[in-house]
XYZ file of C-alpha atoms in Angstrom:
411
model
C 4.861 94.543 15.236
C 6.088 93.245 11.993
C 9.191 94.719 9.890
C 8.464 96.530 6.812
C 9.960 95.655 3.580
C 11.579 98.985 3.348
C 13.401 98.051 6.961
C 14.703 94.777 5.681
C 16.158 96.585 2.539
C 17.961 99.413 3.965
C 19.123 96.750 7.444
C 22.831 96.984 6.752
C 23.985 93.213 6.410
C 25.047 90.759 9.573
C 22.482 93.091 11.821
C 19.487 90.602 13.009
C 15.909 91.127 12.590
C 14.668 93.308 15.839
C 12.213 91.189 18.094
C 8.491 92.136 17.842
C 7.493 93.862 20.651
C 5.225 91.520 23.251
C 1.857 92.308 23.747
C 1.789 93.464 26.856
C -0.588 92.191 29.818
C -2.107 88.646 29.710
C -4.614 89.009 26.687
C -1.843 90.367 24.497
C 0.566 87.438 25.808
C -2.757 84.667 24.807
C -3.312 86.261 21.429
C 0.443 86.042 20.592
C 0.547 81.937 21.648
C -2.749 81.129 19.665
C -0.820 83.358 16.498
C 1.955 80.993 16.336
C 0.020 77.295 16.138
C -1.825 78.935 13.136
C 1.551 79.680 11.201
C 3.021 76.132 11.948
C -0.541 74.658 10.725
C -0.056 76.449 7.384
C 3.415 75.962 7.062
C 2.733 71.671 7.614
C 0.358 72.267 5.023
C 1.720 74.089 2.726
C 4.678 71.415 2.860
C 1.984 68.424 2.040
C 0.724 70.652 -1.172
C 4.879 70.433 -2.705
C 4.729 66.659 -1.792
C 2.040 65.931 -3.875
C 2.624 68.031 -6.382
C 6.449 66.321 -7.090
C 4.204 62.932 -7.472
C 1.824 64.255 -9.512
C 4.742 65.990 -11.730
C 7.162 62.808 -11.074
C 4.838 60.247 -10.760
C 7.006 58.033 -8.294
C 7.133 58.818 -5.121
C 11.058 58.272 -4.483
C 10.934 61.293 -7.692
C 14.243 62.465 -7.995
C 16.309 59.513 -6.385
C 18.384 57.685 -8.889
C 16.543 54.261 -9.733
C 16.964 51.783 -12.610
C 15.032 48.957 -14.461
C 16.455 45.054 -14.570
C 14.719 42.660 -16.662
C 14.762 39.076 -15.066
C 14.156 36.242 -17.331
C 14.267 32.239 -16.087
C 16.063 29.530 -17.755
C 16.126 25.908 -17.335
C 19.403 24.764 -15.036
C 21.985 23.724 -17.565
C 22.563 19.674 -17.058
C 25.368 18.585 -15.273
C 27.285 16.073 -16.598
C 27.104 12.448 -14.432
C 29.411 8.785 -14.882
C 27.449 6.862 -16.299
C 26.802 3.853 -13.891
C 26.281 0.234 -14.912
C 23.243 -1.280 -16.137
C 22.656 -3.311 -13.326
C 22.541 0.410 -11.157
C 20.433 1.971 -13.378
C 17.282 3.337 -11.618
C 13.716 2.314 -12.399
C 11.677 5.501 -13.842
C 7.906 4.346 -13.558
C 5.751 6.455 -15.345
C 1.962 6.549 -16.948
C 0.632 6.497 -19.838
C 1.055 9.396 -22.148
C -1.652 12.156 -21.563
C -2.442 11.222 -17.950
C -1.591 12.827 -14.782
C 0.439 10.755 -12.036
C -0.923 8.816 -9.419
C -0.400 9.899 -5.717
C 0.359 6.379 -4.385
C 2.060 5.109 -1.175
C 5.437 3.451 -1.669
C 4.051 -0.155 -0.985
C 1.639 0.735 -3.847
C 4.552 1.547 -6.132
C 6.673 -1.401 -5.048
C 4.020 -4.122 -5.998
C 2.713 -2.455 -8.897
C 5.494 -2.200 -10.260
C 7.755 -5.160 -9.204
C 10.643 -3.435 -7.331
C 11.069 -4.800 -3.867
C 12.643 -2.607 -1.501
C 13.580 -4.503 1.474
C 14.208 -1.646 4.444
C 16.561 -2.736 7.801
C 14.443 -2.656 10.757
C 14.266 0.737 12.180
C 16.370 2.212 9.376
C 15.877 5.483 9.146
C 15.778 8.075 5.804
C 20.029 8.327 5.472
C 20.061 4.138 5.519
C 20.895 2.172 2.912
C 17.791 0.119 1.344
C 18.464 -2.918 -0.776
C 16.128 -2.742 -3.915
C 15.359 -5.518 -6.234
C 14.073 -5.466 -9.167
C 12.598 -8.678 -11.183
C 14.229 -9.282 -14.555
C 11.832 -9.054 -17.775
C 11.326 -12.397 -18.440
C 9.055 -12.760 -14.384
C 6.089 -14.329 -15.153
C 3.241 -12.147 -15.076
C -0.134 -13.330 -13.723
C -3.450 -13.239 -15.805
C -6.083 -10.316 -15.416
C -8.997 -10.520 -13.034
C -11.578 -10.965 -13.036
C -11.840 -12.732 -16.602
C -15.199 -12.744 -17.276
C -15.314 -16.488 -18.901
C -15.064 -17.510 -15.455
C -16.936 -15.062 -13.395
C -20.679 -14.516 -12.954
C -22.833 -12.239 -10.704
C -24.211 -13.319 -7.198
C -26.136 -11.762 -4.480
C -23.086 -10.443 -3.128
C -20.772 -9.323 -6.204
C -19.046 -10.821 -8.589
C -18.144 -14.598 -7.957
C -15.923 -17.162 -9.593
C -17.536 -20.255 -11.869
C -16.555 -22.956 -14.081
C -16.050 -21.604 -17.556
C -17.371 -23.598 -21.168
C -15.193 -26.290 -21.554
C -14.415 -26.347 -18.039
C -11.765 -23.832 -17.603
C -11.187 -23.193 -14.115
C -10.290 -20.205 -11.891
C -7.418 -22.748 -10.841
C -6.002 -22.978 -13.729
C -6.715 -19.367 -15.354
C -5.295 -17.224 -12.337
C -2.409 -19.748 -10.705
C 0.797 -18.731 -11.458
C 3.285 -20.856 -13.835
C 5.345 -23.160 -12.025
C 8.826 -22.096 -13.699
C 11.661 -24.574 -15.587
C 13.296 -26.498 -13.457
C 14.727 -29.805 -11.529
C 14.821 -30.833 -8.043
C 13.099 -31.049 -4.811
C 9.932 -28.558 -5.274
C 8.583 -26.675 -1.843
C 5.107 -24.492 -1.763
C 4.404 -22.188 0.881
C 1.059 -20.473 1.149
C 1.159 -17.472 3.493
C -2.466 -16.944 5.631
C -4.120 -13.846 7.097
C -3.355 -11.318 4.984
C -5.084 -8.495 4.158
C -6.552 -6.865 7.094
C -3.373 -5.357 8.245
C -2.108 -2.773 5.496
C 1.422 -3.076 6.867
C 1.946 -7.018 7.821
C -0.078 -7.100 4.159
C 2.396 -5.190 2.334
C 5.227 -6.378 4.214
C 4.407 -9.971 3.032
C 3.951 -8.727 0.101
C 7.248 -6.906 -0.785
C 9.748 -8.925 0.547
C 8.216 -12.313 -0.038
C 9.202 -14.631 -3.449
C 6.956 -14.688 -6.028
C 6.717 -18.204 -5.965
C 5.205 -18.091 -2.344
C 0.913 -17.972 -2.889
C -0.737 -15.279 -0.409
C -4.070 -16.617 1.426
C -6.414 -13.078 2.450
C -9.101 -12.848 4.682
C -12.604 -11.574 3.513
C -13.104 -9.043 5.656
C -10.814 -6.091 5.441
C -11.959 -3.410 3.552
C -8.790 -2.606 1.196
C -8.700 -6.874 0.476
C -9.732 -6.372 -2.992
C -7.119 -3.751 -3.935
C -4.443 -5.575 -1.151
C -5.135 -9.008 -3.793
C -4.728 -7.552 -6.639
C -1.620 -5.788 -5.600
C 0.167 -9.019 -4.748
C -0.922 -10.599 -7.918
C 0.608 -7.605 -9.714
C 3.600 -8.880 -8.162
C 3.263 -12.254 -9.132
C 1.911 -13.632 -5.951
C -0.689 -16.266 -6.724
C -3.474 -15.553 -3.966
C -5.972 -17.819 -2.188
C -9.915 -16.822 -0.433
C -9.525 -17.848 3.360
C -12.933 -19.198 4.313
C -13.856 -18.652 8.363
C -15.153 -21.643 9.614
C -16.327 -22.656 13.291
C -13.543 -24.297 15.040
C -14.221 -26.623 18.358
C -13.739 -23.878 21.008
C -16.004 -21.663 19.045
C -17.196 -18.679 20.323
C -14.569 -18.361 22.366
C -12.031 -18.722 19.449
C -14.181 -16.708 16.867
C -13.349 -16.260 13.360
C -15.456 -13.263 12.413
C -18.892 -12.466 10.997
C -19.737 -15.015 8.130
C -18.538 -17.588 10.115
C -19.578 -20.753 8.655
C -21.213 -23.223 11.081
C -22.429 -26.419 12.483
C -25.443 -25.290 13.939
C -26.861 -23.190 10.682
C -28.798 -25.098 7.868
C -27.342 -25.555 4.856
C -28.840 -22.372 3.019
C -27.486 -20.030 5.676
C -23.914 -21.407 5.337
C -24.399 -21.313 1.466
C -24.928 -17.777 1.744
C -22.614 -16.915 4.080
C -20.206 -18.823 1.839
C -21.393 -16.590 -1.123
C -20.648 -13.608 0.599
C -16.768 -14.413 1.536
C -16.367 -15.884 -2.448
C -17.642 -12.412 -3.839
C -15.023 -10.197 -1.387
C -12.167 -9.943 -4.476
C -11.283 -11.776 -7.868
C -8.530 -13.452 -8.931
C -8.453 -16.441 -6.408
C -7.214 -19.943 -7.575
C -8.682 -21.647 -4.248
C -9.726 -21.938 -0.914
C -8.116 -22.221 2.418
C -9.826 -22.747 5.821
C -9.271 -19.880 8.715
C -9.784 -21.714 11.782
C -12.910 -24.459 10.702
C -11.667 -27.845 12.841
C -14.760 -28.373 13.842
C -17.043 -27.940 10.779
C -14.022 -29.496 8.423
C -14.523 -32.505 10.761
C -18.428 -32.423 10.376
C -20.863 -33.273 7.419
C -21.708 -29.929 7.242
C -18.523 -29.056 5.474
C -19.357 -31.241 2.486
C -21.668 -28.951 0.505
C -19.124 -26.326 1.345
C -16.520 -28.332 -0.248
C -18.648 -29.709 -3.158
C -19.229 -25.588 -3.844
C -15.727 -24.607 -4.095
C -15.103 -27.479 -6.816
C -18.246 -26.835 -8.698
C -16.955 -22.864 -8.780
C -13.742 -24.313 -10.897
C -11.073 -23.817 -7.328
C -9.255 -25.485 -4.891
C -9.673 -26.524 -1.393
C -6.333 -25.962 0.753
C -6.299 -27.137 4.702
C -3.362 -24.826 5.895
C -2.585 -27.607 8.784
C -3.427 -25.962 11.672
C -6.037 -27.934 12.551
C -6.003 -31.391 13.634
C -6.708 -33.540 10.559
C -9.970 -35.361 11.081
C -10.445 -39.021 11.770
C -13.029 -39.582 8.909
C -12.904 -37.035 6.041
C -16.236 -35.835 5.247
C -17.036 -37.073 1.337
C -15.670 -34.992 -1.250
C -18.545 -36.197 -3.622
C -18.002 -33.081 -5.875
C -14.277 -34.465 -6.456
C -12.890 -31.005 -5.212
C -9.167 -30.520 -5.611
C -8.100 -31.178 -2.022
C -3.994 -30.523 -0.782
C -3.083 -30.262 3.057
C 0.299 -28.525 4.108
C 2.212 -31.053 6.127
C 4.557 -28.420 8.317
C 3.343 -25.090 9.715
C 6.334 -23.128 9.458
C 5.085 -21.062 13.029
C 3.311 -23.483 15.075
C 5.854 -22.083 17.682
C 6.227 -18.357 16.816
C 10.100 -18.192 17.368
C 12.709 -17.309 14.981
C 15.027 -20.648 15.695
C 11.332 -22.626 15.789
C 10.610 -21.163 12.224
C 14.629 -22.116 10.791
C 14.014 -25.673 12.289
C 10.276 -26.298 10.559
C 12.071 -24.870 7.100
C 15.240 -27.393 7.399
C 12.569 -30.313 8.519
C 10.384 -28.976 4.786
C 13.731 -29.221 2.984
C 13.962 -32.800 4.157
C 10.579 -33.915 3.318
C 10.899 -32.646 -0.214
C 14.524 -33.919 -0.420
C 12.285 -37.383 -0.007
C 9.281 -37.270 -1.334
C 10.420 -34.523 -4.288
C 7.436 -31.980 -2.733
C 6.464 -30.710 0.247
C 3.573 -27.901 0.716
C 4.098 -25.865 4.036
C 1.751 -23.166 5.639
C 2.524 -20.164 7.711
C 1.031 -16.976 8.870
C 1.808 -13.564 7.550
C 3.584 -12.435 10.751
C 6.444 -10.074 10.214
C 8.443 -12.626 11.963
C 7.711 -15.349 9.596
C 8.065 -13.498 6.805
C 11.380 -12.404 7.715
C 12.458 -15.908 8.132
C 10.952 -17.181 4.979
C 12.475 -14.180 2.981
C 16.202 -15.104 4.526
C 15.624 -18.516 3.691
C 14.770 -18.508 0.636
C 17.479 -16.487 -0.803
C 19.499 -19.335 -1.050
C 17.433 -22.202 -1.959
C 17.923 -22.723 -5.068
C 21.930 -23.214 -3.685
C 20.805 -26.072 -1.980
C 19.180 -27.992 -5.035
C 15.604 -26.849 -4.082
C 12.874 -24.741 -5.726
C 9.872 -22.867 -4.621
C 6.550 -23.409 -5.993
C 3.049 -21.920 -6.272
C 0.882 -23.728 -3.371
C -1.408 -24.305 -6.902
C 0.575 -27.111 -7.716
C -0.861 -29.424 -5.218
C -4.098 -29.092 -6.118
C -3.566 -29.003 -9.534
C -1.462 -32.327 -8.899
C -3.813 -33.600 -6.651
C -5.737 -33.994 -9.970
C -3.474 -35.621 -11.909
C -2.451 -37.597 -9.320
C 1.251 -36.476 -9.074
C 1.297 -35.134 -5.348
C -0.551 -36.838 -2.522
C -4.175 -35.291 -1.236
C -5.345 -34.353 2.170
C -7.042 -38.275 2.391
């Protein structure tokens, strides 16, 4: 039973509320315990109905709680003042033209396009030093292919040809054999192109002087040629040709041979010659045995009538009887393979023994392949050549001799 109002006015002070009377017998005692859920239930509720209505009222629902309002604004990082270093230590921004975005390229792309080597220790890691070089203005720079005076469409692409007035791929696309006096030695640097990092390895850390020879068939050659001209490489078409132990020394598909009539080599000939532009010449990959047959002399009388150069890297044993050059192609073999025997004290040996021959004759053209081993070797070798009286020259020169009759031919 519940106490009137008039009880809980007139209940002197400190005196506590009497207790309701329980309903006596188990009904009464089940009414009372279902009473009590109901008045918990409407006092939870009753408690949501405030809540809300302090966010509607307040309209935040930490209302009441002291709060305040920062404005954050950015600014650019003040610069911090920096020595200035010396001009030589300046670093190299490369950048595009205004108005275009910037190319995503790899770092062996950046190198050659732009003419900074960076020569990397083996196995150096990112906190190792690098050594970076960086041309000076005056480098020669190599014309633009293709140059459409001396190009013309084929079957297969775009192909080289002998321009009005005779101007020739040799002579539009070599590279400048700089001032100069002394002993001159050309190197020409074979079977490049179908792998990206022997490729860019080569041609990174490589002189520009030293001509790069790529193979037809790998399917970044075009842009792996023109990034090696870009860095003042002069580069050469390697032709596969059937050697004597053919098929079991293969060069690849295209392979020019013996067997095939003259139309079928002519086109397979057309094919490798329309792979990239920019070539000054020709130089065999493998080909002892059809270099040694007749079969090679329409190949040969192509190549001159095409405005380029014929270059026999050495590697194969020179023939008895030359087959007739009836075309009057430039012809230049290398006398020393640098890596006949692929050693490191074999390589330093054939280099010395090159020194000597052009220390006597006043030239000497040598081959080698574009292992990372020989192009170490040639690299450390050449930075002090020009110490030792010598200089390096484009492989170009012999052909371009062979002309004029200043350097002996491959007869």
């Amino acid at each position: 039973m519940t106490e009137s109002t008039d009880d809980i006015l007139t209940r002197p002070l400190g005196v506590p509320e009497a207790a309701p009377a329980q309903p006596e017998g188990r009904i009464g005692r089940l009414v009372a315990a279902g009473r009590r859920p109901r008045v918990a239930a409407a006092a939870l509720a009753a408690s949501f109905v405030v809540a809300a209505g302090l966010v509607l009222a307040l309209g935040d629902p930490h209302g009441g709680e002291p709060r305040v309002q920062v404005a954050i604004t950015m600014r650019e990082p003040a610069a911090r003042p920096a020595a200035q270093a010396p001009a030589a230590q300046q670093p190299q921004v490369i950048t595009t033209e205004p108005g275009t975005a910037p190319l995503q390229r790899s770092a062996e792309e950046v190198e050659t396009a732009s003419g900074v080597t960076v020569v990397r220790p083996a196995g150096s890691g990112p906190s190792e030093a690098v050594v970076i070089r960086v041309p000076p203005p005056s480098a020669p720079r190599l014309a633009k292919a293709p140059d459409p005076r001396i190009s013309e469409s084929g079957r297969h692409g775009l192909m080289p040809k002998l321009g009005e007035g005779r101007i020739r791929a040799l002579d539009v696309y070599a590279r400048s054999e700089e001032a100069g006096s002394g002993p001159r030695i050309a190197i020409v640097v074979t079977g490049l192109g179908v792998g990206q990092a022997a490729t860019a390895g080569a041609t990174a850390r490589l002189p520009a002087a030293v001509s790069l020879a790529f193979l037809p068939y790998g399917g970044e050659v075009e842009r792996a040629a023109a990034r090696a001209r870009d860095a003042g490489h002069e580069v050469f078409l390697q032709l596969p040709m059937e050697p004597f132990d053919y098929p079991d020394s293969d060069p690849g598909p295209q392979t020019l041979l013996t067997a095939l009539k003259g139309l079928e080599n002519a086109d397979r000939q057309a094919w490798a010659m329309a792979r990239f532009p920019g070539y000054v010449g020709v130089v065999n990959y493998m080909g002892s045995k059809l270099m040694a047959d007749a079969a090679f002399e329409p190949v040969l009388r192509e190549i001159g009538a095409r405005g380029l150069g014929f270059l026999d890297d050495g590697t194969a044993p020179k023939p008895a009887v030359a087959p007739a050059n009836k075309g009057k192609t430039p012809v230049a073999r290398a006398e020393i393979v640098l890596d006949a025997t692929p050693r490191a004290d074999a390589i330093d040996a054939a280099l010395a023994q090159a020194e000597a021959r052009a220390r006597a004759n006043g030239f000497a053209l040598v081959s080698a392949t574009g292992t990372p081993l020989s192009v170490d070797r040639i690299a450390r070798w050449a930075k002090e050549i020009e110490s030792r009286g010598l200089r390096l020259v484009p492989a170009s020169v012999a052909l371009r001799g062979a002309r004029d009759k200043r350097v002996s031919t491959a007869d």
